[in-house]
Amino acid sequence: MGKAELPLHAPGTKTGRGYIGQSTPRANAKRLLQGRGTFVDDLRLPRIAHAVFFRSPHAHARIGKLDFSTALKAPGVIGVFDGHAVAEYCKPWVGVLGHLKGIKSPPQHAVAIGRACWQGEAVAAVVAETRAQAEDAADLIEAEWHELPVVTDMQAALEGKVVIHPELGDNICFQRQFVTEGFDEAFANADVVVEETYDFGRHTGVCTEGRAILADYNAAEHTLTVHHATQAPHMMQDIFSRHLDIPESNVRVICRDIGGSFGIKVHVYPDEMATAALSVMLRRPVKFVADRLESFLTDIHAREHRVTVRLACTRDGDIIAFDLDDLTAIGPYSVYPRTSGIEGNQVVNLTGGPYRHKQYRANMRAVFTNKNVTCQYRAVGHPIAVALTEGVVDIAARKLGMDPAEFRRRNLIADDAYPYTFPSGIKFEKLSHHQCLDKLLALMDYERLRAEQAALREKGIHRGLGLAAMIEVTNPSPAFYGVGGARISAQDGATLRLDPAGMVNVLCSVTEQGQGTEGIFAQIAASVVGVSVERVRVTTGDTGVTPYGGGTWASRGAGTGGEAVLQAGKILRSNILDVAAAMLNEDKAKLDIVNNEVVDKLTGAAKATLAEIGRVAYFRPDTLPMRFQSELTVTRHYTPREYGFTFTNGIQASWVEVDVETGFVKLLKHWCVEDCGTIINPMLVDEQIRGGVVQGIGAALFEECLYGEDGQLQNGNLADYLVPMAGEMPDIVVGHVETPTLGSELGAKGAGEAGTAGASGAVMNAINDALAPLGAQVTAMPFTPQRILEALGKA
Amino acid sequence: MDHALDTTMILNGAPVSRRIPARQHLIDFLRDEMGLTGSHLGCEHGVCGTCTVRVDGQIVRGCLTLAVQANGKRVDTIEGMSDSGELAVLQQAFHARNALQCGFCTPGMLMAAQDLIGQKRKLSREEIRAHLSGNYCRCTGYQSIVDAIEEVLQTDVPHGQG
Ligand code: FES
Ligand code: FES
């Protein structure tokens, strides 16, 4: 635990850390358990209208005449609008950032004008009194299309025979080259060089709740209230303000319950911007909820990469260099405002991340194609960097005849080597790779599993064990987006208020989509102020109410928002004690707050309840000394600044059985040991890891957005796009090492993405471990039965 | 298209009569006409299970059932089953183990779980997992849900009227 000063004993707890470190169930889960949550689609407003989008059936086509005449006559229709009509209310945007040198993208409109660049791009909006009416009317739109050449293959995009946006000159959105001094010699002098090419299938977030927005423009006040399933309400407030031309303070973004996000709901989506514009245009509330089919076509996709990686090492098994060549396809536009360059950039930053080599070369290109756009989805770039690194590390170990665990132990950065600068330039404050490795091997009983594997092999049962060490970006500083010119806050704020009845009210700019952020803020506030956790109420997700801040992304909620809560809580406790000292006419230094009461620090004797303090401070300040003013509302902010990111680390293991006749993979068990610094709620952290692992498993085994050469998505529904279901998933064992960051008093690092970062690599290595004696390996995710049989020469 | 039928159902214990368009799905009727927004719409094509409700004691997909099919039947939703206390033990177990994150899948998941509990059999984790295989959850990874159900199955308490 960090250095936070806490009350002597927090109520109901026996340690000096209060609720920090306790698996307290989240208060806000109760309403969800009774179906009494409020998701955007649950809201009802007077005069609400429903928007539905008419979308391009072609991957690339000029839009000829759009005939709305029949649609306009359909029952309940309020209006039908093309791109020009919407553009009068909503300015286009360009998804570039200053610190991603050379990144380029054309202006993008809320509703396409003149041309559609991917199948599913909105080309008209229908607004009607009910959603069913709007859907019926959309079917009556007649459109004339002139098909254009389609670019779907990344290599073809790079070669650029067809340039999607001729004004940009080529199809390259962003590229980054990097080489350390001495790289060529390192490779020239290496005893062993191994190389492999990996393919990563494009997949997507598949939140159970589709993207959803209810925009409510009030013409009298020129105010816009947006109920939005977004992770970053203040970012969206700024964007609605600038693109719809409404003063920032007239825009209020409210996030009630959100049905999962995982990065999907942190971007600007054209149909959502159009919905807000339609509300302004029509001067009434307009709602849009993406249905599942639209979600597959238009929620950001991620991770379409083809990567060749080389590893150089000595014959003793010391890794000396990595060489990366990454090609990734991002769709026709770089997504606003975070850009579609970040994922590739992260692959460059993170490849080889856990190891102590000094030499590194990277070449990454992100190219435009006529498929849906890609952008940041949970663990951004990490699953790719981890899988290709860990894949080639296993190949090297195999070539050297070394045990993969031993090979890693030899090469992981030593636990006492910090602070450490990695060849790609990223800096680590303090990581714990070796502690995590040791803990993992003990937890899984590595030796026993190896023996079991060998014994079963004799019987023709092919089991495999795969390891994947990882590093993870968390608690980003302004270096992530702010320095590039994006109006995205790396800072967060918390307001704590003691209410007259002695309860603590917390407002925080970090948002909740199920991770449990509100729960941990209650735990932190209760611990720091000295009240029981039931006496804390937390509100998040409302730009009209909370302090300004970044929201939830890049595993920053606990580390950034939590520290703001802690700092505000410390001051609130001190201010409460000021009131108590004045009220009781005692020395403040002799008082403490324990269990909702002000007590004598030494004897523990009760002096006054917080309800009594509240009563006097709010209703009888006349009884306090003349010049005394109580301040029982406190706001504090926090921005991580010392390091660009607060890196975390961990390692995962997967244990699988491959059926070499059918190609099916059975997941037997999965382990993850990670280090997220101070753990505020172990249960919630474990559940973040488990959920994340399962998303990584989905990528490894099932999930892929399959496009035809014509740019048509072939499996854009939940029946054909496979997601992990309960039946196929293994139990997941989670362990921790705690290395608090010294950048904050709380010491918390992020935990939201580690599971996803490492799971697919671990599963890949496990499958290849099972296949290795058969002379086969797989390198293209997802590892479908078909691909496994092909690798075995059986398909 | 505009064909509508007089329909009467016992909704969460109370009779409800409405003239319902023949094409309206049960889930849309419950959410849009009756304001019972606890059951959700995750796919509208019968895969995710977030729309699961109970009709005459059987769990069904609200997005695949027409509202008029409920004529003369008993329909139970998360709201009614919470108020009656039928789900209380399961809800408590889910809460204690954090067997939900965003909560969007949860009402449907509880319906499927209660269906299992009503069968009053001893079940392995694999059997519990298999029973939940029609309910998609993106957040939890399922393990905590299986744990919660397993725990309820092991505690020998009355589980409501099933
Ligand atoms: S909404 Fe009915 S099964 Fe998905
Ligand atoms: S808790 Fe979010 S989908 Fe299950």
Tab-separated table of C-alpha atoms in Angstrom, chain A residues 23 25-30 32-37 39 41-44 131-133 135-136 203-210 257-260 262 290-293 296 377-378 512-515 666 683-684 687-688 690-692 694-695 698 703 716-719 721 723-733, chain B residues 1-2 23 28 30-33 35-50 61 77-80 82-83 87 90-107 109-110 125-126 128-147 150:
chain	number	residue	atom	x	y	z
A	23	SER	CA	-13.575	-7.565	-1.971
A	25	PRO	CA	-19.514	-6.039	-3.545
A	26	ARG	CA	-20.481	-3.039	-5.677
A	27	ALA	CA	-23.522	-1.121	-4.558
A	28	ASN	CA	-24.507	-0.188	-8.102
A	29	ALA	CA	-24.860	-3.841	-9.132
A	30	LYS	CA	-28.132	-4.153	-7.222
A	32	LEU	CA	-28.849	-4.064	-12.551
A	33	LEU	CA	-29.699	-7.362	-10.875
A	34	GLN	CA	-33.339	-6.321	-10.662
A	35	GLY	CA	-33.535	-5.014	-14.212
A	36	ARG	CA	-33.827	-1.515	-12.807
A	37	GLY	CA	-30.841	-0.001	-14.501
A	39	PHE	CA	-29.630	2.182	-20.341
A	41	ASP	CA	-32.735	2.717	-24.837
A	42	ASP	CA	-34.734	2.553	-21.601
A	43	LEU	CA	-35.302	6.309	-21.484
A	44	ARG	CA	-38.633	7.807	-22.505
A	131	ARG	CA	-38.339	2.927	-34.733
A	132	ALA	CA	-40.385	0.374	-36.630
A	133	GLN	CA	-41.848	3.142	-38.801
A	135	GLU	CA	-37.121	1.105	-40.447
A	136	ASP	CA	-40.069	0.531	-42.756
A	203	HIS	CA	-12.508	-8.464	-34.935
A	204	THR	CA	-14.721	-6.205	-32.880
A	205	GLY	CA	-16.045	-5.492	-29.398
A	206	VAL	CA	-19.581	-6.926	-29.558
A	207	CYS	CA	-20.840	-5.096	-26.462
A	208	THR	CA	-24.164	-6.613	-25.459
A	209	GLU	CA	-25.739	-3.153	-25.618
A	210	GLY	CA	-25.433	-1.568	-29.045
A	257	ASP	CA	-25.922	2.589	-17.317
A	258	ILE	CA	-23.833	1.389	-20.230
A	259	GLY	CA	-23.901	-2.152	-21.512
A	260	GLY	CA	-20.193	-2.720	-21.929
A	262	PHE	CA	-14.215	-2.037	-24.099
A	290	ALA	CA	-27.445	0.549	-33.302
A	291	ASP	CA	-28.940	-2.866	-33.845
A	292	ARG	CA	-26.691	-5.898	-33.936
A	293	LEU	CA	-26.308	-5.958	-37.696
A	296	PHE	CA	-21.027	-5.380	-36.914
A	377	TYR	CA	-10.480	-1.732	-28.776
A	378	ARG	CA	-9.583	-3.175	-25.367
A	512	GLU	CA	-18.620	3.319	-15.166
A	513	GLN	CA	-19.487	0.681	-17.745
A	514	GLY	CA	-19.500	-2.248	-15.366
A	515	GLN	CA	-15.857	-2.347	-14.301
A	666	LYS	CA	-10.347	-27.622	-25.820
A	683	MET	CA	-12.639	-9.455	-6.558
A	684	LEU	CA	-13.198	-6.681	-9.080
A	687	GLU	CA	-13.149	-10.201	-12.683
A	688	GLN	CA	-11.571	-7.582	-14.950
A	690	ARG	CA	-11.156	-12.946	-16.318
A	691	GLY	CA	-13.425	-10.975	-18.608
A	692	GLY	CA	-10.384	-9.665	-20.444
A	694	VAL	CA	-12.086	-14.392	-22.366
A	695	GLN	CA	-12.034	-11.577	-24.916
A	698	GLY	CA	-12.284	-15.055	-28.438
A	703	GLU	CA	-13.700	-14.037	-33.661
A	716	GLY	CA	-21.995	-9.677	-39.638
A	717	ASN	CA	-24.478	-11.234	-37.225
A	718	LEU	CA	-24.252	-12.970	-33.904
A	719	ALA	CA	-25.029	-16.377	-35.363
A	721	TYR	CA	-19.610	-14.277	-35.924
A	723	VAL	CA	-18.126	-15.136	-29.583
A	724	PRO	CA	-17.008	-17.066	-26.493
A	725	MET	CA	-19.972	-18.619	-24.712
A	726	ALA	CA	-20.024	-20.199	-21.259
A	727	GLY	CA	-19.714	-23.754	-22.515
A	728	GLU	CA	-16.298	-23.424	-24.155
A	729	MET	CA	-14.609	-21.252	-21.577
A	730	PRO	CA	-12.185	-22.605	-18.995
A	731	ASP	CA	-11.866	-21.626	-15.374
A	732	ILE	CA	-9.278	-18.899	-15.024
A	733	VAL	CA	-6.930	-18.723	-12.048
B	1	MET	CA	-49.579	-5.084	-41.931
B	2	ASP	CA	-51.830	-3.303	-39.478
B	23	ARG	CA	-46.104	-8.267	-35.927
B	28	ASP	CA	-40.973	-4.785	-27.803
B	30	LEU	CA	-42.913	-5.431	-22.766
B	31	ARG	CA	-40.356	-2.675	-23.170
B	32	ASP	CA	-42.208	-0.137	-25.285
B	33	GLU	CA	-45.833	-0.631	-24.299
B	35	GLY	CA	-42.361	0.099	-19.739
B	36	LEU	CA	-40.720	-3.098	-18.499
B	37	THR	CA	-37.225	-2.192	-19.676
B	38	GLY	CA	-35.403	-4.710	-17.512
B	39	SER	CA	-35.372	-7.247	-20.342
B	40	HIS	CA	-32.953	-6.135	-23.015
B	41	LEU	CA	-32.348	-6.384	-26.720
B	42	GLY	CA	-28.848	-7.524	-27.552
B	43	CYS	CA	-29.240	-8.994	-31.006
B	44	GLU	CA	-32.887	-9.224	-32.061
B	45	HIS	CA	-32.121	-12.499	-33.781
B	46	GLY	CA	-32.303	-15.084	-31.091
B	47	VAL	CA	-28.664	-15.623	-30.178
B	48	CYS	CA	-27.670	-13.504	-27.183
B	49	GLY	CA	-30.375	-14.302	-24.641
B	50	THR	CA	-30.568	-10.789	-23.158
B	61	ARG	CA	-36.532	-15.440	-26.349
B	77	THR	CA	-40.109	-10.653	-16.311
B	78	ILE	CA	-37.131	-9.669	-14.217
B	79	GLU	CA	-39.144	-6.905	-12.552
B	80	GLY	CA	-41.913	-9.202	-11.382
B	82	SER	CA	-37.501	-9.518	-8.337
B	83	ASP	CA	-40.517	-8.072	-6.563
B	87	LEU	CA	-34.853	-14.435	-7.615
B	90	LEU	CA	-29.674	-15.922	-6.959
B	91	GLN	CA	-29.439	-12.153	-7.028
B	92	GLN	CA	-27.665	-12.190	-3.700
B	93	ALA	CA	-25.200	-14.809	-4.939
B	94	PHE	CA	-24.570	-12.846	-8.148
B	95	HIS	CA	-23.993	-9.695	-6.130
B	96	ALA	CA	-21.617	-11.294	-3.663
B	97	ARG	CA	-19.464	-12.763	-6.451
B	98	ASN	CA	-19.721	-9.857	-8.846
B	99	ALA	CA	-21.280	-12.170	-11.404
B	100	LEU	CA	-22.188	-9.128	-13.461
B	101	GLN	CA	-20.326	-6.131	-14.716
B	102	CYS	CA	-22.334	-3.915	-17.056
B	103	GLY	CA	-25.487	-5.817	-16.149
B	104	PHE	CA	-26.927	-5.807	-19.646
B	105	CYS	CA	-26.955	-9.594	-19.926
B	106	THR	CA	-27.905	-10.067	-16.288
B	107	PRO	CA	-31.720	-10.204	-16.356
B	109	MET	CA	-28.813	-14.654	-17.334
B	110	LEU	CA	-30.857	-14.760	-14.134
B	125	ARG	CA	-19.879	-26.951	-13.576
B	126	GLU	CA	-19.845	-28.257	-17.140
B	128	ILE	CA	-24.132	-25.306	-15.649
B	129	ARG	CA	-21.931	-23.899	-18.401
B	130	ALA	CA	-23.821	-25.881	-21.009
B	131	HIS	CA	-27.147	-24.583	-19.716
B	132	LEU	CA	-25.918	-20.993	-19.989
B	133	SER	CA	-24.659	-21.435	-23.515
B	134	GLY	CA	-27.578	-19.517	-24.961
B	135	ASN	CA	-26.746	-16.427	-22.955
B	136	TYR	CA	-23.960	-14.183	-24.138
B	137	CYS	CA	-21.972	-12.124	-21.645
B	138	ARG	CA	-19.120	-9.973	-22.925
B	139	CYS	CA	-17.957	-8.704	-19.554
B	140	THR	CA	-17.506	-11.450	-17.013
B	141	GLY	CA	-15.937	-14.385	-18.789
B	142	TYR	CA	-18.756	-16.458	-17.194
B	143	GLN	CA	-16.774	-17.999	-14.334
B	144	SER	CA	-18.305	-15.877	-11.579
B	145	ILE	CA	-21.776	-16.586	-12.980
B	146	VAL	CA	-21.097	-20.320	-12.871
B	147	ASP	CA	-19.728	-19.915	-9.321
B	150	GLU	CA	-23.171	-23.500	-8.282
